Amino acid sequence: MRLGALEAGGTKMVCSLGNENGDVLERESFPTTTPEETMPLLIGFFKDKGIEALGIGTFGPVDLKKESPSYGYITTTPKLAWQNHPLLPQLRDALGVPCEIDTDVNAAALAEYTWGAAKGLGSCLYVTVGTGIGGGLVIENNLVHGLLHPEFGHMLMRPIPEDIMPEGICPFHTGCLEGLACGPAIEKRWGVSAKELPRDHIAWSIEAGYLAQMCANAVVCLSPEKIILGGGVMAQEHLFPMIRKETGRLLGNYVQHEAVLQGMDGYIVPPGLGINSGVAGALLLARRAVAG
């Protein structure tokens, strides 16, 4: 089965060809500028490739209600040029193939659930920590949507006393996870990019503290069988033991399960598919589109 996969990011659009087993055959990326400039490039990549369906994992917010007249539209994104853009309808009409769309993090969560770190489990939470922060949730092979879709990045945080910027940088909320712990927030707080900070800098204990609050909230609210943390900031692998330790402290032995009492090293983990979670997830969405 020849399938198309689009990872629609705020900085770049990654177009791939692959199959139903997650094998990637071809890949090309284009900058995310304006719909007028970028959409013809995406359509041109897929147009004559003979794909049977297209899966789209996109930045959001995005309308995922299939009965909605704006299904597949990007909605209130901070990227003003893309607000209310009909991403799925435009691609579907141009390519003439079935299309399935979801958030980029839901797509990654589906891939990790199917082929990655959560394979064989009943549920998982995938959170990406990079330019922004987002979370996707899979329960029994179902992607969680609800009113819209999960927005883990805008979970409100308890300020960490050592934080010199407890208000964060989110234009919508004071003190939300994304505004406090995304890559640009780290850079704004300390005046240098995260990559330039030494491992023993206080930045990392603050970062781990906020991400541990998110993990603890997820455990008590959602009870996922695996928490997977990906994205550029999580390339700082020394964060993982700090987050695990602080999550356990915050839970205070309340959740009596081996995974959080003794098995935290195998519970809060990096992506099993590495940087390929997004494209694998988009291919799975394409596979769902074929199945109808």
Backbone as a ProteinNet text record, in pm:
[ID]
protein_1_A
[PRIMARY]
MRLGALEAGGTKMVCSLGNENGDVLERESFPTTTPEETMPLLIGFFKDKGIEALGIGTFGPVDLKKESPSYGYITTTPKLAWQNHPLLPQLRDALGVPCEIDTDVNAAALAEYTWGAAKGLGSCLYVTVGTGIGGGLVIENNLVHGLLHPEFGHMLMRPIPEDIMPEGICPFHTGCLEGLACGPAIEKRWGVSAKELPRDHIAWSIEAGYLAQMCANAVVCLSPEKIILGGGVMAQEHLFPMIRKETGRLLGNYVQHEAVLQGMDGYIVPPGLGINSGVAGALLLARRAVAG
[TERTIARY]
84.9	0	89	66.6	148.8	72.7	131.5	61.7	143.4	73.5	137.6	126.1	226.6	227.9	275.3	200.4	238.3	251.9	370.8	393.7	393	281.9	264.6	308.3	427.4	481.8	482	500.3	499.7	620.4	729.2	850.7	869.7	838.6	853.2	744.3	719.4	625.4	707.5	693.3	768.5	672.6	700	618.8	692.9	621.2	684.7	595.4	659.6	591.2	629.7	532.8	562.2	457.9	458.9	359.5	290.7	200	118.2	197.6	321.5	406.4	495.9	481.8	561.3	694.5	721.3	847.4	841.3	941.7	946.8	1031.4	973.2	1038.2	1099.5	1041.9	1089.3	1044.4	1127.7	1093.6	1149.9	1073.8	1119.3	1049.5	1119.5	1058.8	1056.7	957.5	938.7	914.5	961.2	936.8	789.2	743.7	606.4	605.6	565.3	560	413.7	353.6	210.4	141.9	10.6	-58.9	-40.7	-37.2	-23.4	109.1	214.2	345.4	366.8	318.9	352.6	261.3	132.1	39.2	69.1	102.6	136.3	256.6	350.4	466.5	425.2	337.5	290	211.7	122.4	41.7	131.3	229.9	321.1	400.2	437.8	512.5	428.2	302.6	219.1	145.5	134	39.6	54.3	173.7	192.7	264.4	250.1	319.7	235	111.4	27.2	-14.7	-30.9	-69.5	-217.2	-248.2	-387.7	-459.8	-385.9	-444.9	-335.6	-379.9	-287.1	-322.8	-223.4	-239.3	-170.9	-237.6	-187.1	-180	-60.1	-42.2	-0.7	-81.1	-59.7	-49.7	19.6	11.2	-132.7	-168.5	-307.1	-319	-435.5	-552.7	-610.5	-681.1	-739.7	-876.2	-970.7	-1105.4	-1105.1	-1131.7	-1127.2	-1265.7	-1371	-1506.7	-1547.4	-1562.9	-1589.8	-1722.9	-1816.2	-1946.4	-1944.6	-1833.6	-1824.4	-1799.5	-1858.8	-1830.9	-1686.3	-1616.7	-1475.9	-1383.1	-1428.7	-1344.4	-1214.2	-1102.4	-972.8	-915.1	-980.6	-927.7	-833.3	-723.6	-645.5	-722.4	-733	-821.7	-742.9	-736.3	-681.9	-532	-458.1	-312.6	-248.6	-138.2	-63.4	-0.4	10.6	62.4	-51.8	-57.9	-175.7	-212.5	-114.2	-143.2	-220.2	-210	-274	-404.8	-446.4	-572.8	-689.2	-772.4	-892.6	-860	-742.1	-705.1	-757.7	-820.9	-878.1	-772.8	-686.2	-572.3	-617.1	-698.5	-742.3	-827	-931.3	-1011	-929.3	-832.5	-753.1	-669.1	-608.3	-527.1	-614.1	-726.5	-816.1	-868.5	-907.5	-961.4	-854.1	-733.3	-625.6	-574.5	-573.5	-513.4	-615.9	-740.3	-845.8	-832.4	-777	-762.3	-820.7	-856	-903.1	-794	-833.7	-739.5	-789	-697.1	-727.4	-634	-689.1	-609.4	-620.8	-513.9	-515.2	-401.5	-391.9	-279.8	-149.6	-40.4	89.8	123.3	84.4	115.9	24.6	-99.6	-185.7	-131.5	-83.5	-24.6	96.6	183.4	302.3	262.8	160.3	112.9	64.1	-8.5	-59	56.1	161.3	276.5	347	364.6	431.8	347.2	217.5	124.8	128.2	142.3	136.1	270.7	377.3	507.4	619.2	594.8	704.1	706.1	730.5	754.6	634.8	512.6	392.1	329.4	404	350.4	306.5	185.7	133.5	57.7	56.6	-16	-154.5	-235.7	-371	-382.9	-282.1	-291.1	-152	-141.4	-16.7	-43	41.2	43	175.8	169.6	290.4	290.5	397.9	410.7	538.3	526.3	644	678.5	807.5	856.3	960	921.3	1010.6	976.4	956.8	915.6	785.5	698.8	576.6	570	460.7	438.4	297.9	287.3	157.2	155	35.7	22.3	-84.9	-59.6	-156.7	-181.5	-305	-345	-415	-370.4	-434.3	-485.1	-611	-670.8	-739.6	-692.7	-750.5	-765.7	-657.7	-649	-733	-787.5	-866.4	-790.2	-782.4	-721.8	-824.8	-784.8	-877.3	-891.1	-1016.9	-1047	-1129	-1254	-1338.6	-1393	-1401.7	-1454.3	-1374.9	-1243.8	-1154.7	-1046	-942.3	-837.7	-756.6	-682.9	-605.7	-509	-494	-400.6	-312.3	-227.4	-144.7	-52.1	-13.9	78	19	-112.1	-175.4	-232.9	-183.2	-211.1	-148.2	-223.2	-171.5	-80.1	30.7	135.3	140.5	190.2	225	365	383.5	515.9	623.8	741.4	856.2	929.6	957.6	1013.3	1138.5	1224.1	1348.8	1331.2	1211.5	1189.1	1188.2	1275.6	1282.6	1179.9	1106.5	1006.3	879	814	700.9	574.5	571.1	453.8	458.5	576.8	589.7	578.1	571.5	568	444.9	350.3	232	146.7	105.5	22.9	-121.2	-160.5	-297.9	-312.2	-212.2	-224.1	-99	-118	-5.8	22.5	147.3	187.5	140.1	127.1	91.6	220.1	207	322.9	403.7	338.3	411	483	415.3	474.7	593.2	600.9	708.3	819.5	787	882.3	916.6	860	898	1038.9	1096.7	1230.4	1246	1155.6	1167.5	1156.5	1080.7	1071.2	1205.3	1271.2	1403.9	1499.4	1498	1587.8	1554.4	1424.4	1384.6	1427.2	1414	1444.7	1594.5	1678.7	1822.4	1907.5	1846.7	1920.6	2005.3	2003.2	2075.1	1986.1	2014.2	1934.4	1961.3	1864.6	1877.7	2004.2	2042.1	2159.3	2288.2	2289.8	2410.7	2420.9	2317	2318.3	2389.2	2479.1	2546	2448.6	2485.2	2396.8	2365.3	2455.4	2433.8	2365.7	2316.3	2248.7	2113.6	2071.7	1943.7	1825.2	1849.6	1744	1684.4	1767.7	1719.5	1636.2	1668.3	1583.8	1447.4	1445.8	1317.8	1238.2	1305	1239.3	1182.3	1263.8	1218	1101.7	1104.1	995.8	862.2	861.3	735.2	688.9	781.5	742.1	696.7	754.6	709.5	569.4	537.5	399.9	301.9	338.4	253.1	237	347.6	341.5	256.2	272.9	193.8	45.6	14.6	-124.9	-182	-99.8	-144.7	-172	-85.9	-103.4	-235.5	-264.2	-385.5	-512.2	-499.2	-618.6	-649.2	-544.4	-562.7	-516.3	-424.4	-369.2	-315.9	-235	-180.8	-82.8	-73.7	16.6	161.9	182.8	318.2	312.5	412.7	428.1	555.6	540.5	651	677.8	800.8	838.3	935.6	894.2	978.2	995.8	1051.4	1074.3	1217.1	1253.1	1391	1446.5	1365	1414.4	1449.1	1374.2	1398.4	1520.1	1585.7	1716.3	1818.7	1787.6	1869.9	1836.1	1903.9	1864.5	1876.7	1959.5	1973.3	1845.3	1748.7	1620.7	1538.5	1550.1	1462.4	1473.6	1593.4	1597.9	1548	1568.5	1518.8	1366.4	1307.2	1160.5	1100.9	1160.8	1109.2	1111.9	1223.2	1237.8	1135.9	1120.1	1028	882.7	851.7	715.7	680.2	772.3	749	729.1	809.2	794.1	657.5	614.7	486.2	369.2	380.6	272.8	266	376.9	377.4	327.4	358.3	316.3	164.5	91.6	-54.1	-98.8	-35.3	-71.7	7.3	-62.8	3	10.4	105.2	128.1	277.6	319.8	461.4	528.2	455.2	515	565.3	494.4	536.7	607.7	596.2	664.2	806.1	822.9	956.7	1002.1	906.4	940.4	940.4	969.5	961	1055.8	1168.7	1262.9	1199.8	1105.9	1037.6	901.1	864.6	730.2	732.9	825.6	844.6	968	946.4	1052.3	1059.7	1171.4	1179.9	1105.3	1079.8	1008.7	1084.8	1014.3	1076.3	1113.5	1043.9	1068.6	1161	1211.8	1302.1	1233.9	1302.3	1247.6	1143.8	1117.1	1024.5	881.9	853.3	717.2	614.4	647.5	551.4	516.4	617.3	589.9	520.7	560.4	494.4	348.2	321.6	183.7	100.5	158.7	85.8	55.9	149	122.9	10.1	4	-106.2	-240.2	-238.1	-361.1	-403.8	-306.3	-338.5	-398	-342.2	-395.7	-539.1	-569.3	-707.9	-798.9	-745.8	-825.8	-866.8	-774.2	-805.8	-914.7	-905.5	-1003.6	-1140.5	-1144.1	-1271.4	-1316.2
-118.8	0	124.5	214.5	335.2	451.2	508.1	608.2	736.4	848.3	976.1	1016.8	1086.6	1134.2	1278.7	1363.6	1503.8	1536.5	1579.5	1634.9	1786.3	1847	1990.6	2063.4	2119.3	2187.9	2337.7	2408.1	2553	2611	2533.9	2580.6	2518.7	2388.8	2321.6	2216.9	2186	2082	1965.3	1848.2	1731.1	1637.2	1615.1	1526.7	1394.8	1283.9	1152.9	1058.9	963.4	848.5	727	638.4	518.6	413.2	312.7	206.2	181.2	84.5	58.6	1.4	-40.3	-93.6	12.4	136.8	245.5	267.1	195.6	214.1	342.8	426.9	553.6	535.2	568.1	546.2	673.4	787	915.1	1024.8	1130.8	1238.3	1370	1476.1	1609.7	1711.1	1818.5	1919	2055.1	2135.8	2269.1	2365	2488.6	2583.5	2618.6	2636.8	2680.2	2832.3	2887.3	3033.6	3077.4	3088.2	3120.4	3008.8	2992.7	2891.9	2911.6	3036.3	3064.5	3012.8	3019.2	2972.7	2823.7	2775.7	2640.7	2533.6	2560.2	2455.5	2402.1	2487.1	2431.2	2336.6	2360.9	2272.4	2135.8	2136	2009.5	1929.7	1997	1930.5	1878.1	1958.5	1916.3	1792	1779.9	1661.9	1535.8	1541	1420	1391.2	1491	1486.1	1362.3	1329	1220.3	1100	1082.2	972.8	845.8	852.1	732.2	686.4	780.9	741.5	703.6	609.4	566.2	649.4	713.8	797.2	885.9	990.3	1082.6	1096.3	1081.8	1108.2	1238.4	1319.7	1452.3	1465.6	1489	1526.9	1672.2	1759	1902.3	1977.2	2092.4	2186.6	2234.4	2288.3	2326.4	2462.5	2485.8	2398.5	2367.7	2253.9	2209.3	2148.8	2170.2	2115.9	1969.6	1878.5	1734.9	1670.9	1750.9	1697.4	1674.3	1547.7	1517.2	1572.7	1593.9	1647.9	1801.2	1862.9	2008.6	2063.2	2177.3	2237.7	2283.1	2299.5	2338.9	2223.7	2099.6	1983	1991.1	1970.8	1974.5	2113	2214.3	2350.3	2372.5	2440.2	2496	2617	2630.9	2734.8	2850.9	2859	2978.3	2969.6	2929.4	2919.2	3057.9	3067.6	3194.7	3230.3	3131.1	3160.2	3222.2	3353.4	3425.2	3390.6	3368.7	3339.7	3209	3120.2	2989.2	2980.6	3087.6	3083	3057.3	2960.4	2923.5	2875.7	2814.3	2761.7	2618.9	2588	2454.3	2353	2313.8	2229.2	2097	2022	1892.6	1908.4	1993.6	2004.4	2040.7	2129.3	2170.2	2054.4	1978.8	1865	1754.3	1725.6	1620.6	1654.2	1780	1819.5	1815.9	1854.4	1860	1721.4	1629	1497.3	1390.3	1410.4	1314.9	1180.4	1180	1055	1074.9	965.7	979.7	1040.7	1125.9	1190.8	1178.8	1164.6	1162.6	1261.2	1340.8	1444.1	1432.1	1467.4	1477.5	1570.6	1597.8	1679.8	1603.9	1677.9	1614	1525.1	1567.5	1487.8	1365.9	1377.2	1258.5	1155.9	1203.4	1111.9	1041.8	1117.3	1057.5	958.5	993.6	902.5	771.9	781.1	660.9	572.3	634.5	557.1	488.2	559.5	500.2	388.4	403.8	301.8	176.4	197.7	86.8	17.3	95.6	39.6	76.8	167.2	224.1	185	284.1	259.6	202.8	223.6	174.9	54.7	-7.3	-122.7	-232.2	-282.6	-389	-340.9	-209.8	-154.8	-107	-70.9	-25.6	124	199.3	345.2	406.3	528.5	604.4	751.5	830.7	975.5	1012.3	1087.6	1138.4	1290	1344.8	1490.1	1534.4	1632.8	1688.2	1821.3	1840	1961.2	2024.2	2129	2192.6	2339.7	2385.6	2524.2	2552.3	2452.9	2455.4	2327.1	2309.1	2185	2136.9	2010.4	1951.9	1808	1756.2	1618.2	1544.5	1417.5	1330.7	1208.4	1161.4	1050.6	943	818.4	703	610.6	571.1	475.9	367	243.6	127.8	155	203.2	228.3	347.6	423.5	541.2	668.1	761.7	891.6	979.1	1038.3	1118.9	1258.8	1298	1431.1	1510.7	1471.4	1547.4	1671.9	1782.2	1906.4	1949.1	1940.4	1975	1868.6	1884.7	1783.6	1826.4	1736.2	1774.8	1889.4	1978.5	2092	2091.1	1990.6	1973.6	2091.6	2159.3	2271.1	2386.1	2390.5	2503.4	2464.3	2352.3	2313.9	2418.1	2464	2564.9	2500.4	2567.7	2515.3	2588.6	2520	2582.3	2642.7	2772.9	2834.6	2767.8	2749.7	2697	2815	2810.3	2926.9	2984.7	2901.9	2949.9	3011.3	3004.3	3052	3204.3	3261.9	3407.2	3461	3371.8	3414.3	3331.3	3339.8	3251.2	3281.4	3394.8	3425.8	3355.6	3315.1	3247.3	3342.6	3285.2	3368.4	3343.3	3262.4	3232.9	3358.6	3391.4	3510.8	3493.5	3369.8	3343.4	3327.2	3266.1	3232.3	3272	3307.3	3328.7	3197.8	3153.4	3036.6	2903.4	2889.3	2757.8	2683.2	2552.7	2467.2	2514.2	2539.6	2582.2	2714.3	2808.5	2938.6	2933	2826.5	2813.1	2718.8	2618.9	2509.9	2481.8	2554.6	2531.3	2586.2	2550.4	2595.9	2746.7	2823.2	2969.4	3026.9	2961	3009.3	2993.3	2881.2	2860.8	2970	2997.5	3099.2	3238.6	3269.7	3401.9	3418.8	3313.1	3320.1	3341.8	3272.5	3271.1	3348	3392.9	3475.2	3398.7	3265	3180.9	3061.6	2995.9	2879.9	2765.1	2673.9	2559.8	2479.5	2472.4	2393.4	2447.1	2574.5	2636.8	2630.2	2580.2	2576.1	2450.6	2462.3	2343.2	2254.1	2128.8	2030.7	2063	2134.7	2164.7	2300	2363	2492.2	2472.3	2571.1	2562.5	2555.7	2597.7	2589.9	2450.1	2349.6	2212.8	2161.3	2203.1	2161.3	2229.8	2354.6	2424.4	2358	2328.2	2260.6	2126.5	2047.9	1917.4	1932	2037.4	2058.8	2081.2	2161.8	2187.1	2062.5	1993.2	1873.2	1762.8	1757.9	1660.1	1693	1822.1	1857.9	1806.8	1824.1	1773.8	1622.6	1550.6	1404.8	1359.6	1424.1	1387.6	1414.3	1528.3	1557.7	1453.2	1411.6	1310.8	1177.4	1140.6	1013.2	1011.3	1118.6	1116.6	1144.9	1215	1247.6	1144	1089.1	1004	861.1	841.6	709.3	636.7	703.3	634.9	525.8	423.1	312.1	342.7	449.9	493.6	643.3	717.1	858.1	870.8	924.9	936	1084.2	1126.1	1265.9	1281	1355.3	1377.2	1525.8	1558.7	1697.6	1740.9	1857.7	1904.3	1923.3	1975.7	1997.6	1865	1760.4	1630.7	1559.1	1621.6	1569.3	1585.5	1669.7	1682.6	1563.7	1452.2	1326.6	1329	1418.8	1425.8	1473.9	1525	1566.7	1447.6	1333.6	1220.7	1175.6	1148.1	1106.4	1214.2	1340.8	1449.7	1453.9	1436.2	1437.8	1318.3	1200.7	1081.2	1097.5	1145.6	1161.7	1261	1375.1	1478.1	1434.3	1361.4	1309.5	1218.2	1130.6	1042.9	1120.9	1225.4	1307.2	1374.6	1428.8	1497.7	1402.6	1280.6	1183	1134.7	1142	1113.6	975.4	875.6	737.1	718.5	816.4	803.6	698.9	698.4	602.1	474.5	374.9	250.4	154.6	183.1	95.6	83.4	-35.3	-63.9	31.6	71.9	157.5	289.1	344	472.5	456.1	342.5	321.1	269.1	171.2	114.9	121.7	142.5	127.8	255.3	369.4	497.5	506.1	436.7	439.5	384.5	294	237.2	295.7	395.3	454.9	590.4	676.7	804.9	789	782.1	737.4	824.7	819.7	885.2	803.7	861	787.5	663.7	554.3	432.7	444.3	530.9	548.8	666.8	729.1	842.2	956.5	1011	1125.4	1084.1	954.2	906.5	887.1	925.5	906.8	981.5	1103	1184.5	1126.7	1088.8	1034.8	899.7	817.4	687.7	706.9	806.5	834.2	882.4	967.5	1015.4	900.2	805.3	687.8	602.9	593.2	521.2	592.1	724.3	798.1	771.7	765.7	733.9	594.7	501.1	364.3	363.1	445	456.9	517.4	612.6	675.7	575.1	484.8	379.6	287.4	255.3	164	229.6	362.2	431	456.4
0	0	0	-92.9	-105.3	-40.2	64.6	144.2	153.4	171.3	192.9	337.9	386.8	524.8	526.1	594.2	608.8	757	796.2	930	914.5	949.4	930	1055.8	1053	1169.5	1151.5	1261.1	1255.8	1186	1177.1	1111.2	973.9	963.5	834.7	816.1	690.9	651.8	596	656.1	611.9	538.7	410.6	326.3	307.8	326.7	313.1	236	170.3	112.1	193.1	216.1	292.7	269	356	343.6	476.6	478.1	596.3	712.6	687.8	794.5	857.9	811.5	867.2	799.3	691	618.2	535.9	548.1	475.1	350.1	236	107	49.7	85.6	31.5	126.6	138.3	230.9	179	196.6	159.2	248.9	284	370.8	302.3	343.7	289.2	405.7	396	505.5	517.4	640.4	666.1	662.8	550.3	537.9	540	423.1	413.4	335.7	352.8	273	122.9	80.3	-62.9	-117.5	-35.8	-80.2	-54.2	59.7	102.9	45.1	37.8	-5.8	-145.5	-245.1	-376.9	-373.1	-282.5	-270.8	-215.9	-117.8	-61.4	-165.4	-233.3	-335.9	-447.1	-485.8	-591.1	-554.2	-426	-382.9	-396.2	-351.6	-347.8	-479.1	-565.5	-677.3	-764.8	-806.1	-902.4	-842	-711.5	-643.7	-633.6	-678.5	-677.2	-538.3	-446.3	-310.2	-305.1	-215.8	-196.9	-92.6	-4	100.6	158.5	230.6	294.4	441.6	527.5	670.2	705.5	788.5	822.8	974.4	1026	1165.7	1168	1229.2	1213.1	1345.8	1338.3	1450.1	1460.3	1570.4	1591	1657	1712.7	1720.1	1581.8	1574.7	1449.4	1478.4	1388.2	1404.8	1360.8	1455.8	1428.6	1427.1	1435.6	1431.3	1285.8	1247.5	1106.3	1058.1	1149.3	1108.7	1099.9	1139.4	1140	999.4	965.4	833.9	819.4	931.9	925	964.5	944.5	973.3	892.9	962	895.6	879.3	936.6	932.7	1051.3	1027.6	1137.5	1188.3	1320.3	1373.5	1436.1	1568	1633.9	1658.4	1559.7	1573.6	1587.4	1664.6	1668	1533.6	1442.9	1308.3	1227.3	1229.8	1181.1	1037.7	951.8	810.7	794.2	894.3	884.3	962.2	1025.8	1099	1003.6	1042	964.9	823.4	810.1	678.2	661.7	547.6	524.1	479.2	570.5	535.1	473.2	544.2	490.3	363.9	363.6	240.2	116.9	132.5	17.1	-35.6	54	11.2	-47.1	15.4	-32.9	-172	-192	-322.1	-430.6	-395.1	-494.5	-530.9	-433.3	-455.8	-490.9	-452.2	-486.4	-418	-294.7	-219.3	-79.8	-11.5	127.2	214.9	308.7	399.8	543.2	633.6	777.2	844.7	938	1003.2	1153.8	1222.9	1368.2	1408.5	1536.8	1581.8	1563.1	1552.5	1535.6	1655.5	1774.9	1893.5	1906.2	1862.1	1860.3	1761.7	1647.3	1549	1607.9	1674.3	1736	1845.1	1923	2027.9	1967	1855.4	1789.4	1741.9	1688.6	1641.9	1757.4	1868	1984	2044.5	2039.1	2088.6	2000	1870	1773.7	1756.2	1742.1	1707.8	1804.7	1896.6	1974.6	2121	2206.8	2348.9	2422.1	2370.1	2436.5	2365.6	2275	2202.1	2300.1	2280.3	2364.4	2486.6	2511	2624.9	2582.4	2680.3	2650	2632	2677.8	2667.9	2677.1	2628	2645.5	2624.1	2687.4	2669.5	2604.7	2496	2429.9	2443.5	2496.3	2510.6	2441.2	2353.5	2288.5	2353.4	2381.6	2447.6	2355.1	2286.7	2191.4	2179	2056.6	2034.2	2106.3	2109.5	2189.1	2268.9	2341	2414.6	2383.4	2344.9	2317	2361.6	2382.6	2426.6	2350.2	2321.5	2255.6	2341	2340.6	2426.6	2345	2363.3	2299.7	2409.2	2398.3	2491.7	2411.4	2426.7	2356.8	2207	2146.3	2002.3	1955.9	2049.2	2014.9	2052	1958.4	1985.5	2056	2166.6	2245.9	2185.1	2160.3	2109.1	2209.5	2233.8	2325.6	2259.6	2335.2	2279.2	2156.7	2166.1	2054.8	2047.6	2124.6	2142.1	2263	2325	2443.4	2413.8	2511.5	2501.8	2626.9	2635.9	2754.8	2779	2672.2	2687.8	2767.4	2779.6	2847.3	2983.3	3036.1	3173.8	3266.6	3367.4	3459.1	3562.3	3591.2	3678.1	3811.6	3913.1	4040.7	4024.8	4051.8	4031.2	4116.7	4057.4	4129.5	4192.8	4324.1	4394.3	4330.1	4272.8	4214.3	4075.3	4020.9	3884.7	3881	3800.1	3787.2	3687.4	3621	3522.9	3541	3657.7	3686.9	3608.4	3539.4	3458	3322.9	3275.8	3148.1	3031.2	2910.8	2789	2703	2750	2669	2651.3	2527.9	2507.6	2555.1	2587.4	2629.1	2780.6	2846.8	2988.4	3065.7	3191.1	3282.2	3355.1	3346.3	3422.8	3370.4	3237.8	3183	3144.5	3125.5	3100	2979.9	2867.7	2748.5	2772.7	2836.9	2861.7	2956.3	3036.5	3134	3090.8	3008.1	2986.2	2841.5	2745.7	2606	2581	2468.1	2433.5	2436.5	2372.3	2376.5	2517.6	2606.3	2744.5	2816.2	2792.2	2852.3	2804.5	2675.4	2619.2	2671.8	2681.8	2732.1	2878.6	2956.9	3099.8	3124.3	3045.8	3075	2974.3	2865.5	2770.3	2671	2677	2580.9	2547.8	2436	2399.1	2495.8	2504.5	2595	2565.6	2439.4	2400.6	2461	2498.2	2550.7	2702.4	2768.8	2914.4	2964.1	3061.1	3114.5	3191.5	3205.2	3268.3	3414.1	3480.9	3622.2	3644.3	3537	3548.9	3617.3	3696.8	3766.3	3669.9	3545.1	3444.2	3436.3	3450.4	3428.7	3545.4	3667.4	3779.4	3771.7	3723.4	3704.6	3593.2	3482.8	3370.9	3415.2	3484.3	3531.8	3628.9	3708.9	3804.1	3736.9	3631.2	3560.7	3484	3420.4	3346.7	3441.9	3560.8	3660.4	3709.2	3723.5	3759.9	3654.4	3527.3	3419.9	3428.7	3451.3	3459.3	3577	3692.2	3809.4	3785.3	3723.7	3689.8	3595	3496.8	3400.9	3469.8	3563.9	3633.4	3709.3	3783.9	3865.5	3785.3	3673	3593.5	3485.8	3423	3305.4	3327.5	3418.7	3449.4	3326	3242.2	3123.6	3164.2	3082.4	3113.1	3075.9	3001.6	2967.2	2937.6	2985.6	2950.6	2868.2	2748.2	2653.5	2629.7	2652.3	2637.1	2520.9	2418.8	2301.5	2274.8	2159.5	2122.5	2150.1	2097.3	2102	2241.5	2333.4	2469	2535.9	2506.7	2570.4	2512.7	2414	2371	2483.4	2580.8	2701.8	2792.2	2767.8	2830.9	2982.9	3036.7	3182.1	3249.9	3171	3227.7	3277.6	3210.6	3243.1	3389.1	3441.1	3582	3677.4	3643.3	3727.5	3727.9	3611.6	3600.8	3674.5	3656.2	3723.7	3875.2	3926.5	4071.5	4126.3	4057.3	4105.4	4089.8	3984.7	3969.2	4085.7	4121.2	4235.5	4363.9	4384.1	4504.8	4509.3	4394	4388.8	4413.2	4365.2	4384.9	4529.4	4601.7	4743.8	4783	4699	4727.9	4727.9	4673.4	4670.2	4569.1	4451.6	4347.4	4372.3	4421.6	4460.3	4341.8	4254.5	4139.8	4118.2	4083.2	4065.5	3967.3	3862.1	3759.3	3817.1	3915	3970.9	4105.5	4168	4295.3	4276.3	4186.1	4163	4017.4	3923.5	3782.1	3701.9	3767.1	3697.7	3577.5	3582.9	3469.7	3342.3	3357.3	3240.9	3217.2	3298.2	3286.9	3216.8	3252.3	3184	3096.4	2965.7	2875.1	2749.7	2677.9	2546.7	2441.7	2325.2	2220.3	2174.3	2160	2109.7	1962.9	1889.5	1746.5	1718.2	1823.6	1804.4	1731.8	1631.7	1558.5	1454.8	1442.7	1340	1390.1	1513.7	1565.9	1481.4	1440.4	1366.1	1231.1	1152.9	1019.4	1029.8	1126.3	1144.3	1181.1	1265.6	1303.1	1185.6	1101.5	983.8	887.8	875.4	790.9	849.5	981.3	1043.9	1020.3	1020.9	990.4	845.2	753.8	614.5	603.5	680.2	680.6	730.1	829.4	877.7	773.1	695.9	591.5	485.2	450.3	352.8	406.5	536.1	596.7	611.2	601.1	609.4	749.9
[MASK]
++++++++++++++++++++++++++++++++++++++++++++++++++++++++++++++++++++++++++++++++++++++++++++++++++++++++++++++++++++++++++++++++++++++++++++++++++++++++++++++++++++++++++++++++++++++++++++++++++++++++++++++++++++++++++++++++++++++++++++++++++++++++++++++++++++++++++++++++++++++++++++++++++++

